[in-house]
mmCIF file of N, CA and C in Angstrom:
data_model
loop_
_atom_site.group_PDB
_atom_site.id
_atom_site.type_symbol
_atom_site.label_atom_id
_atom_site.label_comp_id
_atom_site.label_asym_id
_atom_site.label_seq_id
_atom_site.Cartn_x
_atom_site.Cartn_y
_atom_site.Cartn_z
ATOM 1 N N GLN V 1277 -29.924 -73.109 13.024
ATOM 2 C CA GLN V 1277 -29.954 -74.423 12.510
ATOM 3 C C GLN V 1277 -30.872 -75.066 12.721
ATOM 4 N N VAL V 1278 -32.142 -76.067 12.817
ATOM 5 C CA VAL V 1278 -32.963 -77.181 13.321
ATOM 6 C C VAL V 1278 -32.154 -77.776 13.648
ATOM 7 N N GLN V 1279 -31.959 -78.778 15.099
ATOM 8 C CA GLN V 1279 -31.893 -79.832 14.778
ATOM 9 C C GLN V 1279 -33.764 -80.728 15.506
ATOM 10 N N LEU V 1280 -33.364 -81.610 14.789
ATOM 11 C CA LEU V 1280 -34.958 -82.577 14.849
ATOM 12 C C LEU V 1280 -34.618 -83.707 14.895
ATOM 13 N N LEU V 1281 -35.593 -84.522 16.538
ATOM 14 C CA LEU V 1281 -34.709 -85.976 16.527
ATOM 15 C C LEU V 1281 -36.902 -86.682 16.715
ATOM 16 N N GLU V 1282 -36.712 -87.361 15.754
ATOM 17 C CA GLU V 1282 -37.885 -89.318 15.896
ATOM 18 C C GLU V 1282 -37.706 -89.154 16.476
ATOM 19 N N SER V 1283 -39.434 -90.069 16.994
ATOM 20 C CA SER V 1283 -39.335 -91.169 18.249
ATOM 21 C C SER V 1283 -41.083 -92.160 17.537
ATOM 22 N N GLY V 1284 -41.168 -93.266 18.150
ATOM 23 C CA GLY V 1284 -42.601 -93.806 17.725
ATOM 24 C C GLY V 1284 -42.619 -94.686 17.404
ATOM 25 N N GLY V 1285 -40.847 -95.468 16.290
ATOM 26 C CA GLY V 1285 -41.170 -95.618 15.543
ATOM 27 C C GLY V 1285 -41.377 -97.483 16.005
ATOM 28 N N GLY V 1286 -42.158 -98.324 15.331
ATOM 29 C CA GLY V 1286 -41.359 -99.347 16.123
ATOM 30 C C GLY V 1286 -42.446 -101.127 15.056
ATOM 31 N N SER V 1287 -42.780 -101.358 14.894
ATOM 32 C CA SER V 1287 -43.889 -102.933 14.097
ATOM 33 C C SER V 1287 -44.432 -103.630 14.346
ATOM 34 N N VAL V 1288 -46.147 -103.196 13.886
ATOM 35 C CA VAL V 1288 -46.856 -103.225 14.077
ATOM 36 C C VAL V 1288 -47.982 -104.245 12.830
ATOM 37 N N GLN V 1289 -48.469 -105.330 13.276
ATOM 38 C CA GLN V 1289 -49.758 -105.494 12.169
ATOM 39 C C GLN V 1289 -50.565 -105.371 11.869
ATOM 40 N N ALA V 1290 -51.157 -105.379 10.102
ATOM 41 C CA ALA V 1290 -51.721 -105.097 9.269
ATOM 42 C C ALA V 1290 -52.866 -104.584 10.136
ATOM 43 N N GLY V 1291 -53.052 -103.114 9.802
ATOM 44 C CA GLY V 1291 -54.122 -102.541 11.078
ATOM 45 C C GLY V 1291 -54.422 -102.316 11.730
ATOM 46 N N GLY V 1292 -53.384 -101.899 12.653
ATOM 47 C CA GLY V 1292 -52.765 -101.266 14.334
ATOM 48 C C GLY V 1292 -52.659 -100.009 13.867
ATOM 49 N N SER V 1293 -51.748 -99.105 15.100
ATOM 50 C CA SER V 1293 -51.731 -98.079 14.748
ATOM 51 C C SER V 1293 -50.098 -97.602 15.394
ATOM 52 N N LEU V 1294 -49.318 -96.713 15.046
ATOM 53 C CA LEU V 1294 -48.650 -95.570 15.929
ATOM 54 C C LEU V 1294 -48.484 -94.623 15.579
ATOM 55 N N MET V 1295 -47.995 -94.278 16.761
ATOM 56 C CA MET V 1295 -47.495 -92.771 16.761
ATOM 57 C C MET V 1295 -46.316 -92.246 16.524
ATOM 58 N N LEU V 1296 -45.741 -91.722 15.730
ATOM 59 C CA LEU V 1296 -44.702 -91.299 15.253
ATOM 60 C C LEU V 1296 -44.764 -89.533 15.453
ATOM 61 N N SER V 1297 -43.720 -89.571 16.741
ATOM 62 C CA SER V 1297 -43.029 -88.011 16.764
ATOM 63 C C SER V 1297 -41.863 -87.623 16.774
ATOM 64 N N CYS V 1298 -41.706 -85.475 16.309
ATOM 65 C CA CYS V 1298 -40.846 -85.327 15.696
ATOM 66 C C CYS V 1298 -40.295 -84.145 16.868
ATOM 67 N N THR V 1299 -39.379 -84.089 18.100
ATOM 68 C CA THR V 1299 -39.122 -82.176 18.263
ATOM 69 C C THR V 1299 -38.543 -81.366 18.245
ATOM 70 N N ALA V 1300 -38.107 -80.899 17.983
ATOM 71 C CA ALA V 1300 -37.109 -79.572 16.255
ATOM 72 C C ALA V 1300 -37.280 -78.513 18.124
ATOM 73 N N THR V 1301 -35.787 -77.501 16.915
ATOM 74 C CA THR V 1301 -35.183 -76.988 17.755
ATOM 75 C C THR V 1301 -35.348 -75.569 18.348
ATOM 76 N N ARG V 1302 -36.558 -75.612 17.594
ATOM 77 C CA ARG V 1302 -36.761 -73.969 17.103
ATOM 78 C C ARG V 1302 -38.277 -74.579 16.054
ATOM 79 N N TYR V 1303 -38.437 -73.796 16.021
ATOM 80 C CA TYR V 1303 -40.066 -73.700 14.721
ATOM 81 C C TYR V 1303 -40.278 -73.016 13.806
ATOM 82 N N THR V 1304 -40.394 -73.760 12.876
ATOM 83 C CA THR V 1304 -39.939 -73.652 11.161
ATOM 84 C C THR V 1304 -41.865 -73.601 11.075
ATOM 85 N N TYR V 1305 -41.512 -72.741 9.481
ATOM 86 C CA TYR V 1305 -43.307 -72.212 8.586
ATOM 87 C C TYR V 1305 -43.678 -74.005 8.476
ATOM 88 N N CYS V 1306 -42.573 -74.663 7.800
ATOM 89 C CA CYS V 1306 -43.014 -75.441 6.949
ATOM 90 C C CYS V 1306 -42.736 -76.810 8.043
ATOM 91 N N MET V 1307 -43.243 -77.829 8.532
ATOM 92 C CA MET V 1307 -42.547 -79.214 9.153
ATOM 93 C C MET V 1307 -43.220 -80.445 8.814
ATOM 94 N N ALA V 1308 -42.614 -80.866 7.753
ATOM 95 C CA ALA V 1308 -43.336 -82.349 7.197
ATOM 96 C C ALA V 1308 -42.753 -83.792 7.652
ATOM 97 N N TRP V 1309 -43.360 -85.275 7.296
ATOM 98 C CA TRP V 1309 -43.012 -85.947 7.003
ATOM 99 C C TRP V 1309 -43.120 -87.123 5.773
ATOM 100 N N PHE V 1310 -41.091 -87.295 5.437
ATOM 101 C CA PHE V 1310 -41.073 -88.017 4.691
ATOM 102 C C PHE V 1310 -41.437 -89.605 4.808
ATOM 103 N N ARG V 1311 -41.425 -90.597 3.685
ATOM 104 C CA ARG V 1311 -41.138 -92.106 4.049
ATOM 105 C C ARG V 1311 -40.276 -92.619 3.040
ATOM 106 N N GLN V 1312 -39.429 -93.723 3.351
ATOM 107 C CA GLN V 1312 -38.864 -94.203 2.270
ATOM 108 C C GLN V 1312 -38.345 -95.224 2.698
ATOM 109 N N ALA V 1313 -38.819 -96.405 1.549
ATOM 110 C CA ALA V 1313 -38.634 -98.045 1.635
ATOM 111 C C ALA V 1313 -37.762 -98.588 0.498
ATOM 112 N N PRO V 1314 -36.856 -99.492 1.339
ATOM 113 C CA PRO V 1314 -35.819 -99.618 0.642
ATOM 114 C C PRO V 1314 -36.328 -99.676 -0.974
ATOM 115 N N GLY V 1315 -35.386 -99.932 -1.652
ATOM 116 C CA GLY V 1315 -35.031 -99.512 -3.781
ATOM 117 C C GLY V 1315 -36.374 -98.335 -4.215
ATOM 118 N N LYS V 1316 -37.387 -97.183 -2.913
ATOM 119 C CA LYS V 1316 -37.816 -97.130 -3.500
ATOM 120 C C LYS V 1316 -36.999 -95.388 -3.282
ATOM 121 N N GLU V 1317 -37.879 -94.352 -3.890
ATOM 122 C CA GLU V 1317 -37.425 -93.217 -3.545
ATOM 123 C C GLU V 1317 -38.523 -92.679 -2.749
ATOM 124 N N ARG V 1318 -37.796 -91.348 -2.059
ATOM 125 C CA ARG V 1318 -37.892 -91.383 -0.360
ATOM 126 C C ARG V 1318 -39.969 -90.034 -1.460
ATOM 127 N N GLU V 1319 -40.601 -89.881 -0.596
ATOM 128 C CA GLU V 1319 -42.506 -90.144 -0.790
ATOM 129 C C GLU V 1319 -42.079 -88.839 0.627
ATOM 130 N N GLY V 1320 -43.677 -87.758 -0.462
ATOM 131 C CA GLY V 1320 -43.846 -86.975 1.010
ATOM 132 C C GLY V 1320 -44.669 -87.414 1.202
ATOM 133 N N VAL V 1321 -45.468 -87.851 3.093
ATOM 134 C CA VAL V 1321 -46.381 -88.598 4.230
ATOM 135 C C VAL V 1321 -47.635 -87.492 4.362
ATOM 136 N N GLY V 1322 -46.945 -86.120 4.581
ATOM 137 C CA GLY V 1322 -47.847 -84.641 4.676
ATOM 138 C C GLY V 1322 -47.124 -84.120 5.464
ATOM 139 N N THR V 1323 -47.955 -82.782 5.271
ATOM 140 C CA THR V 1323 -47.285 -81.688 5.988
ATOM 141 C C THR V 1323 -48.125 -81.215 6.911
ATOM 142 N N VAL V 1324 -47.795 -79.678 7.744
ATOM 143 C CA VAL V 1324 -48.183 -79.761 8.522
ATOM 144 C C VAL V 1324 -48.010 -78.030 8.956
ATOM 145 N N HIS V 1325 -48.469 -76.730 8.007
ATOM 146 C CA HIS V 1325 -47.918 -75.380 8.183
ATOM 147 C C HIS V 1325 -47.914 -74.567 9.195
ATOM 148 N N ILE V 1326 -47.221 -73.653 9.933
ATOM 149 C CA ILE V 1326 -46.822 -73.146 11.256
ATOM 150 C C ILE V 1326 -48.728 -72.881 11.683
ATOM 151 N N GLY V 1327 -49.218 -72.122 10.042
ATOM 152 C CA GLY V 1327 -50.594 -71.612 10.339
ATOM 153 C C GLY V 1327 -51.761 -72.494 10.593
ATOM 154 N N GLY V 1328 -51.476 -73.666 10.930
ATOM 155 C CA GLY V 1328 -52.529 -75.342 10.394
ATOM 156 C C GLY V 1328 -52.977 -75.652 9.731
ATOM 157 N N SER V 1329 -52.912 -75.111 8.189
ATOM 158 C CA SER V 1329 -53.022 -76.364 6.765
ATOM 159 C C SER V 1329 -52.356 -77.417 7.238
ATOM 160 N N THR V 1330 -52.409 -78.321 6.729
ATOM 161 C CA THR V 1330 -51.653 -79.904 6.811
ATOM 162 C C THR V 1330 -52.518 -80.495 5.104
ATOM 163 N N THR V 1331 -52.020 -81.343 4.161
ATOM 164 C CA THR V 1331 -51.225 -81.932 3.638
ATOM 165 C C THR V 1331 -51.569 -83.103 3.458
ATOM 166 N N TYR V 1332 -52.380 -83.869 2.710
ATOM 167 C CA TYR V 1332 -51.819 -85.781 2.128
ATOM 168 C C TYR V 1332 -50.988 -85.931 1.202
ATOM 169 N N ALA V 1333 -50.649 -86.759 1.469
ATOM 170 C CA ALA V 1333 -50.338 -87.328 0.325
ATOM 171 C C ALA V 1333 -52.013 -88.724 0.065
ATOM 172 N N ASP V 1334 -52.049 -88.603 -1.004
ATOM 173 C CA ASP V 1334 -53.663 -89.167 -1.904
ATOM 174 C C ASP V 1334 -53.298 -90.967 -0.857
ATOM 175 N N SER V 1335 -52.719 -91.880 -0.037
ATOM 176 C CA SER V 1335 -51.974 -93.110 -0.173
ATOM 177 C C SER V 1335 -52.632 -92.903 0.945
ATOM 178 N N VAL V 1336 -52.198 -91.563 2.067
ATOM 179 C CA VAL V 1336 -52.295 -92.081 3.606
ATOM 180 C C VAL V 1336 -53.496 -91.135 3.516
ATOM 181 N N LYS V 1337 -54.278 -90.961 2.881
ATOM 182 C CA LYS V 1337 -55.114 -89.802 3.163
ATOM 183 C C LYS V 1337 -56.212 -90.297 4.252
ATOM 184 N N GLY V 1338 -56.910 -89.401 4.668
ATOM 185 C CA GLY V 1338 -57.731 -91.178 5.480
ATOM 186 C C GLY V 1338 -58.342 -91.811 6.495
ATOM 187 N N ARG V 1339 -56.110 -92.586 7.028
ATOM 188 C CA ARG V 1339 -55.847 -93.045 7.590
ATOM 189 C C ARG V 1339 -54.550 -92.480 8.904
ATOM 190 N N PHE V 1340 -54.626 -91.339 7.814
ATOM 191 C CA PHE V 1340 -52.609 -90.422 8.523
ATOM 192 C C PHE V 1340 -53.747 -89.248 9.517
ATOM 193 N N THR V 1341 -53.099 -88.815 10.348
ATOM 194 C CA THR V 1341 -53.281 -87.224 10.498
ATOM 195 C C THR V 1341 -51.879 -86.993 11.104
ATOM 196 N N ILE V 1342 -51.806 -85.877 10.578
ATOM 197 C CA ILE V 1342 -50.671 -84.839 11.012
ATOM 198 C C ILE V 1342 -50.963 -83.769 11.241
ATOM 199 N N SER V 1343 -50.156 -83.116 13.227
ATOM 200 C CA SER V 1343 -50.290 -82.301 13.614
ATOM 201 C C SER V 1343 -49.469 -81.403 14.054
ATOM 202 N N ARG V 1344 -48.434 -80.515 14.844
ATOM 203 C CA ARG V 1344 -48.451 -79.412 14.858
ATOM 204 C C ARG V 1344 -48.907 -78.790 16.997
ATOM 205 N N ASP V 1345 -48.080 -79.435 17.934
ATOM 206 C CA ASP V 1345 -48.217 -78.686 19.252
ATOM 207 C C ASP V 1345 -48.650 -77.020 19.083
ATOM 208 N N ASN V 1346 -49.223 -76.699 20.721
ATOM 209 C CA ASN V 1346 -48.863 -74.774 20.775
ATOM 210 C C ASN V 1346 -47.823 -74.208 20.295
ATOM 211 N N ALA V 1347 -46.423 -74.893 20.536
ATOM 212 C CA ALA V 1347 -45.724 -74.081 20.635
ATOM 213 C C ALA V 1347 -45.123 -74.793 19.023
ATOM 214 N N LYS V 1348 -45.072 -75.411 18.423
ATOM 215 C CA LYS V 1348 -44.775 -75.301 17.576
ATOM 216 C C LYS V 1348 -44.102 -76.367 16.358
ATOM 217 N N THR V 1349 -42.830 -76.624 17.980
ATOM 218 C CA THR V 1349 -41.786 -76.916 17.285
ATOM 219 C C THR V 1349 -41.834 -78.366 17.809
ATOM 220 N N SER V 1350 -42.966 -78.922 17.658
ATOM 221 C CA SER V 1350 -42.936 -80.530 18.075
ATOM 222 C C SER V 1350 -44.436 -81.241 17.026
ATOM 223 N N LEU V 1351 -43.545 -81.443 16.008
ATOM 224 C CA LEU V 1351 -44.910 -82.733 15.546
ATOM 225 C C LEU V 1351 -45.512 -84.586 15.395
ATOM 226 N N TYR V 1352 -46.245 -84.172 15.038
ATOM 227 C CA TYR V 1352 -46.576 -86.040 15.691
ATOM 228 C C TYR V 1352 -47.187 -86.353 14.067
ATOM 229 N N LEU V 1353 -47.334 -87.952 13.899
ATOM 230 C CA LEU V 1353 -47.890 -88.101 12.438
ATOM 231 C C LEU V 1353 -48.308 -89.959 13.367
ATOM 232 N N GLN V 1354 -50.088 -89.699 13.840
ATOM 233 C CA GLN V 1354 -50.479 -90.626 14.222
ATOM 234 C C GLN V 1354 -51.184 -91.202 13.176
ATOM 235 N N MET V 1355 -50.711 -92.597 12.145
ATOM 236 C CA MET V 1355 -51.220 -93.822 11.617
ATOM 237 C C MET V 1355 -51.765 -94.680 11.736
ATOM 238 N N ASN V 1356 -53.011 -94.794 11.356
ATOM 239 C CA ASN V 1356 -54.120 -95.784 12.019
ATOM 240 C C ASN V 1356 -54.048 -96.352 10.378
ATOM 241 N N SER V 1357 -54.907 -98.159 10.547
ATOM 242 C CA SER V 1357 -55.229 -98.842 9.654
ATOM 243 C C SER V 1357 -53.950 -98.909 8.758
ATOM 244 N N LEU V 1358 -52.867 -98.542 9.620
ATOM 245 C CA LEU V 1358 -51.814 -99.376 7.932
ATOM 246 C C LEU V 1358 -51.383 -101.009 8.066
ATOM 247 N N LYS V 1359 -51.203 -100.425 6.298
ATOM 248 C CA LYS V 1359 -51.258 -101.473 6.143
ATOM 249 C C LYS V 1359 -48.820 -101.882 5.322
ATOM 250 N N PRO V 1360 -48.661 -102.900 5.107
ATOM 251 C CA PRO V 1360 -47.803 -103.505 5.272
ATOM 252 C C PRO V 1360 -46.976 -102.641 3.757
ATOM 253 N N GLU V 1361 -47.868 -102.330 2.530
ATOM 254 C CA GLU V 1361 -46.821 -101.672 2.238
ATOM 255 C C GLU V 1361 -46.255 -99.957 2.920
ATOM 256 N N ASP V 1362 -46.899 -99.006 3.882
ATOM 257 C CA ASP V 1362 -46.371 -98.749 4.879
ATOM 258 C C ASP V 1362 -45.169 -98.287 5.373
ATOM 259 N N THR V 1363 -44.819 -99.476 5.624
ATOM 260 C CA THR V 1363 -43.407 -99.527 6.075
ATOM 261 C C THR V 1363 -42.349 -99.383 5.754
ATOM 262 N N ALA V 1364 -41.503 -98.206 5.817
ATOM 263 C CA ALA V 1364 -40.269 -97.436 5.428
ATOM 264 C C ALA V 1364 -40.037 -97.283 6.579
ATOM 265 N N MET V 1365 -38.882 -96.258 7.013
ATOM 266 C CA MET V 1365 -38.411 -95.374 6.773
ATOM 267 C C MET V 1365 -38.861 -94.188 6.628
ATOM 268 N N TYR V 1366 -39.821 -93.490 8.528
ATOM 269 C CA TYR V 1366 -39.746 -92.426 7.835
ATOM 270 C C TYR V 1366 -39.075 -90.819 8.817
ATOM 271 N N PHE V 1367 -39.195 -90.111 8.739
ATOM 272 C CA PHE V 1367 -38.186 -88.854 8.254
ATOM 273 C C PHE V 1367 -38.960 -87.530 9.278
ATOM 274 N N CYS V 1368 -38.592 -86.429 9.936
ATOM 275 C CA CYS V 1368 -39.621 -85.475 10.372
ATOM 276 C C CYS V 1368 -38.387 -84.585 8.869
ATOM 277 N N ALA V 1369 -38.658 -83.554 8.643
ATOM 278 C CA ALA V 1369 -38.383 -82.342 8.055
ATOM 279 C C ALA V 1369 -38.955 -81.503 8.197
ATOM 280 N N ALA V 1370 -38.046 -80.525 8.035
ATOM 281 C CA ALA V 1370 -37.592 -79.093 8.105
ATOM 282 C C ALA V 1370 -37.758 -77.445 7.670
ATOM 283 N N ASP V 1371 -38.151 -76.832 7.244
ATOM 284 C CA ASP V 1371 -37.864 -75.553 6.517
ATOM 285 C C ASP V 1371 -37.053 -74.405 6.920
ATOM 286 N N SER V 1372 -36.511 -73.400 6.138
ATOM 287 C CA SER V 1372 -35.303 -73.362 6.584
ATOM 288 C C SER V 1372 -36.350 -71.272 6.639
ATOM 289 N N GLY V 1373 -36.870 -71.222 6.482
ATOM 290 C CA GLY V 1373 -37.934 -70.433 6.114
ATOM 291 C C GLY V 1373 -39.220 -69.369 5.862
ATOM 292 N N TYR V 1374 -39.102 -68.935 5.386
ATOM 293 C CA TYR V 1374 -40.405 -68.321 5.956
ATOM 294 C C TYR V 1374 -41.701 -69.128 4.503
ATOM 295 N N ARG V 1375 -42.981 -68.865 4.139
ATOM 296 C CA ARG V 1375 -43.643 -70.108 3.296
ATOM 297 C C ARG V 1375 -44.507 -69.955 3.398
ATOM 298 N N PRO V 1376 -45.761 -69.495 2.137
ATOM 299 C CA PRO V 1376 -47.131 -69.425 2.965
ATOM 300 C C PRO V 1376 -47.491 -70.840 2.842
ATOM 301 N N PHE V 1377 -46.963 -71.413 2.110
ATOM 302 C CA PHE V 1377 -47.478 -73.036 1.943
ATOM 303 C C PHE V 1377 -46.972 -73.703 1.804
ATOM 304 N N CYS V 1378 -46.273 -75.135 2.601
ATOM 305 C CA CYS V 1378 -46.508 -76.569 2.076
ATOM 306 C C CYS V 1378 -46.224 -77.162 1.493
ATOM 307 N N ARG V 1379 -45.195 -77.488 0.972
ATOM 308 C CA ARG V 1379 -45.114 -78.868 -0.148
ATOM 309 C C ARG V 1379 -45.073 -80.402 0.409
ATOM 310 N N THR V 1380 -44.967 -81.137 -0.388
ATOM 311 C CA THR V 1380 -44.448 -82.401 -0.260
ATOM 312 C C THR V 1380 -42.688 -82.564 -1.370
ATOM 313 N N ASP V 1381 -41.917 -81.863 -1.480
ATOM 314 C CA ASP V 1381 -40.765 -82.009 -1.942
ATOM 315 C C ASP V 1381 -40.134 -81.622 -1.681
ATOM 316 N N PRO V 1382 -39.106 -82.518 -1.332
ATOM 317 C CA PRO V 1382 -38.200 -82.760 -0.663
ATOM 318 C C PRO V 1382 -36.966 -81.255 -0.538
ATOM 319 N N TYR V 1383 -37.167 -81.116 -1.319
ATOM 320 C CA TYR V 1383 -36.147 -79.613 -1.841
ATOM 321 C C TYR V 1383 -36.269 -78.580 -0.738
ATOM 322 N N ASP V 1384 -37.956 -78.175 -1.026
ATOM 323 C CA ASP V 1384 -38.394 -77.313 -0.011
ATOM 324 C C ASP V 1384 -37.371 -77.343 1.645
ATOM 325 N N TYR V 1385 -37.085 -79.132 2.358
ATOM 326 C CA TYR V 1385 -36.993 -79.274 3.367
ATOM 327 C C TYR V 1385 -35.563 -78.502 3.618
ATOM 328 N N VAL V 1386 -34.601 -78.540 4.374
ATOM 329 C CA VAL V 1386 -33.661 -78.140 4.667
ATOM 330 C C VAL V 1386 -33.146 -78.357 5.735
ATOM 331 N N TYR V 1387 -33.327 -78.991 6.451
ATOM 332 C CA TYR V 1387 -32.938 -80.067 8.225
ATOM 333 C C TYR V 1387 -34.286 -81.512 8.262
ATOM 334 N N TRP V 1388 -33.362 -81.909 8.490
ATOM 335 C CA TRP V 1388 -33.993 -83.331 8.885
ATOM 336 C C TRP V 1388 -33.774 -84.366 9.943
ATOM 337 N N GLY V 1389 -34.562 -85.497 10.464
ATOM 338 C CA GLY V 1389 -34.270 -85.762 11.300
ATOM 339 C C GLY V 1389 -33.260 -86.802 10.848
ATOM 340 N N GLN V 1390 -32.941 -88.550 12.099
ATOM 341 C CA GLN V 1390 -32.051 -90.285 11.514
ATOM 342 C C GLN V 1390 -33.542 -90.436 10.496
ATOM 343 N N GLY V 1391 -34.273 -90.420 11.170
ATOM 344 C CA GLY V 1391 -34.980 -91.387 11.181
ATOM 345 C C GLY V 1391 -35.681 -92.263 12.314
ATOM 346 N N THR V 1392 -36.726 -93.181 11.094
ATOM 347 C CA THR V 1392 -37.496 -93.754 12.862
ATOM 348 C C THR V 1392 -37.899 -95.181 11.602
ATOM 349 N N GLN V 1393 -37.787 -96.158 12.232
ATOM 350 C CA GLN V 1393 -39.024 -97.741 10.974
ATOM 351 C C GLN V 1393 -40.278 -97.371 11.581
ATOM 352 N N VAL V 1394 -40.516 -97.444 10.454
ATOM 353 C CA VAL V 1394 -42.115 -99.098 10.489
ATOM 354 C C VAL V 1394 -42.134 -99.721 9.983
ATOM 355 N N THR V 1395 -42.564 -100.534 10.735
ATOM 356 C CA THR V 1395 -42.627 -101.956 9.913
ATOM 357 C C THR V 1395 -43.567 -102.821 10.022
ATOM 358 N N VAL V 1396 -44.786 -103.087 9.272
ATOM 359 C CA VAL V 1396 -45.954 -103.050 9.500
ATOM 360 C C VAL V 1396 -45.918 -104.735 8.408
ATOM 361 N N SER V 1397 -46.249 -105.765 9.228
ATOM 362 C CA SER V 1397 -46.561 -107.320 9.115
ATOM 363 C C SER V 1397 -48.346 -107.834 8.890
ATOM 364 N N SER V 1398 -48.658 -107.821 7.933
ATOM 365 C CA SER V 1398 -49.097 -108.036 7.786
ATOM 366 C C SER V 1398 -50.511 -110.358 7.937
#
């Protein structure tokens, strides 16, 4: 069992920055950030493998950076140049077993945090 706890959400003006953090009770091979805006499906933002490889959604490439700490139990999302369309509830997720690479398919992830709200105003 893995418990995830997110922090760092808030409100910011367009062009601003926020950093989200997620602490896990143990490491897993894949950790990811997802987001969900009202009335929309959950969207994968980015993933990071325990080996260090990362993936990003096209909508955030060049603006967001996902990372893990050396102990592999903390996940971060540095969000720069935020846009109003980035407004959503952001969720941290972790898988449950070995994976050679990570995907932004929510069905790959068994453990989820409670979410943290990010609101970007224009």
